[in-house]
PDB file of C-alpha atoms in Angstrom:
ATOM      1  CA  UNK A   1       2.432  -4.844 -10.427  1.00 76.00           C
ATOM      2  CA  UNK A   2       1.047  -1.360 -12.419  1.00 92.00           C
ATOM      3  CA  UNK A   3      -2.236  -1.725 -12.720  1.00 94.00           C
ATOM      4  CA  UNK A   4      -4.422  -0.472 -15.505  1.00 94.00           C
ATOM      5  CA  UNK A   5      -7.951  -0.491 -14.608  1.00 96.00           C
ATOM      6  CA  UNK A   6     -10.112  -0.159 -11.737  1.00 97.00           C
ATOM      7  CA  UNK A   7     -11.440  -3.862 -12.436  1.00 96.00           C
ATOM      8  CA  UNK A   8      -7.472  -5.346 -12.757  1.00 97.00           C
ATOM      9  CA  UNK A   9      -6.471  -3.545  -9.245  1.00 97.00           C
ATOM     10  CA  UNK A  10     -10.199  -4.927  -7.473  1.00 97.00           C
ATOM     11  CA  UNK A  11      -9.090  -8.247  -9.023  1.00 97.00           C
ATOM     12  CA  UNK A  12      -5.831  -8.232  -7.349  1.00 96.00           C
ATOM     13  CA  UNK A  13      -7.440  -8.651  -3.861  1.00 96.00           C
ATOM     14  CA  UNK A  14      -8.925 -12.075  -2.142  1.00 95.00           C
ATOM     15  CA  UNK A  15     -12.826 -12.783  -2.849  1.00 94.00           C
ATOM     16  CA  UNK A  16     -13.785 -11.476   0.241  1.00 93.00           C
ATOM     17  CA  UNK A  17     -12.567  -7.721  -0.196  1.00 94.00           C
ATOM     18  CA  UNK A  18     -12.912  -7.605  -3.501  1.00 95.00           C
ATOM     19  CA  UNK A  19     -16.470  -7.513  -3.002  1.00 95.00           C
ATOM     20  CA  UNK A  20     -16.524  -5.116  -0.520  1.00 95.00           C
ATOM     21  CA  UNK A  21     -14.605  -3.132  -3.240  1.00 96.00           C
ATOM     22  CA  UNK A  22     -16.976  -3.981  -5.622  1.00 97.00           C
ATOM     23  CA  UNK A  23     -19.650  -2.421  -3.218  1.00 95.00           C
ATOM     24  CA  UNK A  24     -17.844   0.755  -2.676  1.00 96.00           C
ATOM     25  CA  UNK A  25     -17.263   1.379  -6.513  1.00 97.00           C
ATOM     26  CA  UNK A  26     -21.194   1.233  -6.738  1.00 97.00           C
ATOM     27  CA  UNK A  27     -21.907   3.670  -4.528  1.00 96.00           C
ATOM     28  CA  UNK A  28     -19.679   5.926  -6.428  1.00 96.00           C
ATOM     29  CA  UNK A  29     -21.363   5.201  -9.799  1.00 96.00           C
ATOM     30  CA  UNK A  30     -24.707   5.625  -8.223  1.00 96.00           C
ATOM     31  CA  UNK A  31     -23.793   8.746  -6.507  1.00 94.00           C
ATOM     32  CA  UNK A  32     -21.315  10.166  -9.223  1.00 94.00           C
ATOM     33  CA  UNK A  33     -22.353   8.501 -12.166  1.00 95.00           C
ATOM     34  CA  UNK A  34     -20.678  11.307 -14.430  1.00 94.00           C
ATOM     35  CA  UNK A  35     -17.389  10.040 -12.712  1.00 96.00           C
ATOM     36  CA  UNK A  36     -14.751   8.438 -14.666  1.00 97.00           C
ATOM     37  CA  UNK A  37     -12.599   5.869 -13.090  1.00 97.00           C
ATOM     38  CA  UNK A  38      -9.060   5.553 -13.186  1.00 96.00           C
ATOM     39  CA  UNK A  39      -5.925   4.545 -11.440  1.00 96.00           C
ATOM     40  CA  UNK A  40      -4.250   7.312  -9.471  1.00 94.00           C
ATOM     41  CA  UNK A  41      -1.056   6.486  -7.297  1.00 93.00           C
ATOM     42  CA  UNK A  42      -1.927   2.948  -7.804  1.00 94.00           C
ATOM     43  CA  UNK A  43      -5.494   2.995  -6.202  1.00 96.00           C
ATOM     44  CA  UNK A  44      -9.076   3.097  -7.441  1.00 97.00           C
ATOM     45  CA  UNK A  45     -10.123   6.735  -7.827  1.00 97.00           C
ATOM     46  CA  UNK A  46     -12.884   8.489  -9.762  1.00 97.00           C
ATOM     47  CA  UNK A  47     -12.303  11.709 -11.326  1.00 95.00           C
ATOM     48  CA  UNK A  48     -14.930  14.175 -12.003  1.00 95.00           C
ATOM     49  CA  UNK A  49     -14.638  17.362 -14.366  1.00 92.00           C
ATOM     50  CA  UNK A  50     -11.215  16.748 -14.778  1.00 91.00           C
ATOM     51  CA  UNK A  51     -10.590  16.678 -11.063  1.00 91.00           C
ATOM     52  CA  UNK A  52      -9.802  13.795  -8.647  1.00 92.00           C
ATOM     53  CA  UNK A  53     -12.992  12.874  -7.056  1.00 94.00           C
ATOM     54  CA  UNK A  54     -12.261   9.916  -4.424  1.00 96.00           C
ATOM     55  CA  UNK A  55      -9.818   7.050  -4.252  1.00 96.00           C
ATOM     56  CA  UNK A  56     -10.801   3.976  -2.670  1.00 97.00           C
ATOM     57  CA  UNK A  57      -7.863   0.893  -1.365  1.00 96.00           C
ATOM     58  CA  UNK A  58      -7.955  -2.445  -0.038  1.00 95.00           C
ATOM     59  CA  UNK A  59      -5.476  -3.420   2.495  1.00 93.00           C
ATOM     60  CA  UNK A  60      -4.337  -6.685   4.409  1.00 90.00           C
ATOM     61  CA  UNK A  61      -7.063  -5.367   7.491  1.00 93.00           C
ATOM     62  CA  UNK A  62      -9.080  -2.691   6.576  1.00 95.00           C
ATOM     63  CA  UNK A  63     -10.572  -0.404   2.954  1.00 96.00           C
ATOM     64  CA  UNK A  64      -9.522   3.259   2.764  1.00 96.00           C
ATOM     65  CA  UNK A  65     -11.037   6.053   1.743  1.00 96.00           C
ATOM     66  CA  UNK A  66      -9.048   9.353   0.633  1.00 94.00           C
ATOM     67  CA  UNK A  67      -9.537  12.299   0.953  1.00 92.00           C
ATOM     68  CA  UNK A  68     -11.784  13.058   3.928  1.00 89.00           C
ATOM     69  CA  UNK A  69     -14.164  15.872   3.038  1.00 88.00           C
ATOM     70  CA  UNK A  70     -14.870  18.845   4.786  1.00 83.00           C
ATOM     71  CA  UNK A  71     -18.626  18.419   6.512  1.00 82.00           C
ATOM     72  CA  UNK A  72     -20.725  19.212   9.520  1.00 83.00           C
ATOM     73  CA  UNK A  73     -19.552  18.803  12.935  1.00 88.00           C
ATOM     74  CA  UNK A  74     -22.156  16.077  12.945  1.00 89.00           C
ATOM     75  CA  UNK A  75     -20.547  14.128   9.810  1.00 90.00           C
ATOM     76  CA  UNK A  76     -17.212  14.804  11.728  1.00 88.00           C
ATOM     77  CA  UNK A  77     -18.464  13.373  14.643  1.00 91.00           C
ATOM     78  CA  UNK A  78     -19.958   9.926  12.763  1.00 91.00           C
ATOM     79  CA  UNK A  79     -16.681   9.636  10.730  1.00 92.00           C
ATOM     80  CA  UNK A  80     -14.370  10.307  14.098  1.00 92.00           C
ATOM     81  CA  UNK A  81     -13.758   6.809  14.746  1.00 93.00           C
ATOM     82  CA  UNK A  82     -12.648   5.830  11.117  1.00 94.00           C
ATOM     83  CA  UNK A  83     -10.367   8.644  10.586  1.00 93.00           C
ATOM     84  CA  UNK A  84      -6.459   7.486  10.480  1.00 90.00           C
ATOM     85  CA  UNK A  85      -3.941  10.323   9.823  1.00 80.00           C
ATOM     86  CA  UNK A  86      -4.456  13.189   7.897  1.00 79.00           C
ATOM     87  CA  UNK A  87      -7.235  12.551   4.904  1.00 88.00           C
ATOM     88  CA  UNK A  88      -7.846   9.242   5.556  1.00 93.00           C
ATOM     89  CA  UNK A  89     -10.739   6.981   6.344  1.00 95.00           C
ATOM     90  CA  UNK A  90     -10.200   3.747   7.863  1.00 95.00           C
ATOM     91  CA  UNK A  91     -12.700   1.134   8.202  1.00 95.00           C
ATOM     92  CA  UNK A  92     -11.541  -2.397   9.361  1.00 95.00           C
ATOM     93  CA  UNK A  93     -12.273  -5.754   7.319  1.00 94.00           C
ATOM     94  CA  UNK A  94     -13.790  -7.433  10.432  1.00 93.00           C
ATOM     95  CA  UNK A  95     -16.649  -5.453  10.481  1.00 93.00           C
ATOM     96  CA  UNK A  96     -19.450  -4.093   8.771  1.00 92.00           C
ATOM     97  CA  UNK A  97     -18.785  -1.105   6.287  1.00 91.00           C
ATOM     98  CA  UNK A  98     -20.744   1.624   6.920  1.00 94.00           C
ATOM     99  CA  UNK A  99     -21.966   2.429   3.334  1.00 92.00           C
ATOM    100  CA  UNK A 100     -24.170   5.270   4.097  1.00 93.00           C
ATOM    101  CA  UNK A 101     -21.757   6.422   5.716  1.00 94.00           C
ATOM    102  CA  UNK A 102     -19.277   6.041   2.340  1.00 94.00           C
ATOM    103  CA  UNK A 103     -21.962   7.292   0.133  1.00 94.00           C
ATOM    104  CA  UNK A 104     -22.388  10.511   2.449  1.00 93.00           C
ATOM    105  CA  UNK A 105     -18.628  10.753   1.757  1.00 93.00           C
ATOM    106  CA  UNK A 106     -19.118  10.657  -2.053  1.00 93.00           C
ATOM    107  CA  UNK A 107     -22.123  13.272  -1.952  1.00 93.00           C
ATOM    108  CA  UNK A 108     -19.795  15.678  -0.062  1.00 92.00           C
ATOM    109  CA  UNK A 109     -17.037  15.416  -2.772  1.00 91.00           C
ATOM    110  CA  UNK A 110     -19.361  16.057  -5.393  1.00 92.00           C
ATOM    111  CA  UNK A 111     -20.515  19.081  -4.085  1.00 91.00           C
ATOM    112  CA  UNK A 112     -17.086  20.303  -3.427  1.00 89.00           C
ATOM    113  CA  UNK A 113     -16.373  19.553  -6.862  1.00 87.00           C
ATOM    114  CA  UNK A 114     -19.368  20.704  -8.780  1.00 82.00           C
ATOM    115  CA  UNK A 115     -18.220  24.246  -6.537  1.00 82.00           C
ATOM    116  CA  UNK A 116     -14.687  23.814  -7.461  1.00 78.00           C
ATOM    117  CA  UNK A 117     -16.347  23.862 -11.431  1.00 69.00           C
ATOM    118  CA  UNK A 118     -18.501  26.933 -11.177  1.00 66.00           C
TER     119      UNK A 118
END
């Protein structure tokens, strides 16, 4: 299936993860709000000024988050046991999301962006 939309590929997943989609995609909003969605390599992603902000998947186990961004040594510790393989955050169905974690994530990509505008 191609999707279109952000809401068609959320849709495609069971109940259970598509709220914990639904969950991430507000933290973007609320952190990004000027971000645009779209589908990019077919995945939820934001773009912002023009640029590709975040992309956010569901899987059979866990939700990814891609790219990692560059932070502290104390955000790289916190995110350490989520990271899978270069760029990637991992964080597995059967437990809790950490979404202040996630919505740290999203503030560090939109300062990396705004930078990447100026």
């Amino acid at each position: 299936m191609k999707f279109t939309s952000v809401e068609e590929y959320i849709s495609s997943f069971p109940e259970d993860v598509q709220k914990i989609l639904e969950e991430i995609r507000g933290i973007i909003k609320a952190t990004a709000p000027d971000a645009k969605e779209k589908i990019s390599y077919q995945i939820a992603a934001f773009e912002l000024n023009g640029r590709n902000l975040i992309h956010f998947a569901g899987w059979k186990n866990h939700i990814s988050i891609y790219p990692i961004p560059s932070g502290t040594d104390a955000f790289n510790k916190e995110i350490s046991q989520y990271v899978d393989g270069r760029g990637t955050l991992k964080f597995p169905l059967d437990k809790p999301l950490p979404m202040k974690l996630i919505g740290k994530v999203v503030k560090l990509h939109v300062a990396a962006n705004v930078k990447q505008v100026k």
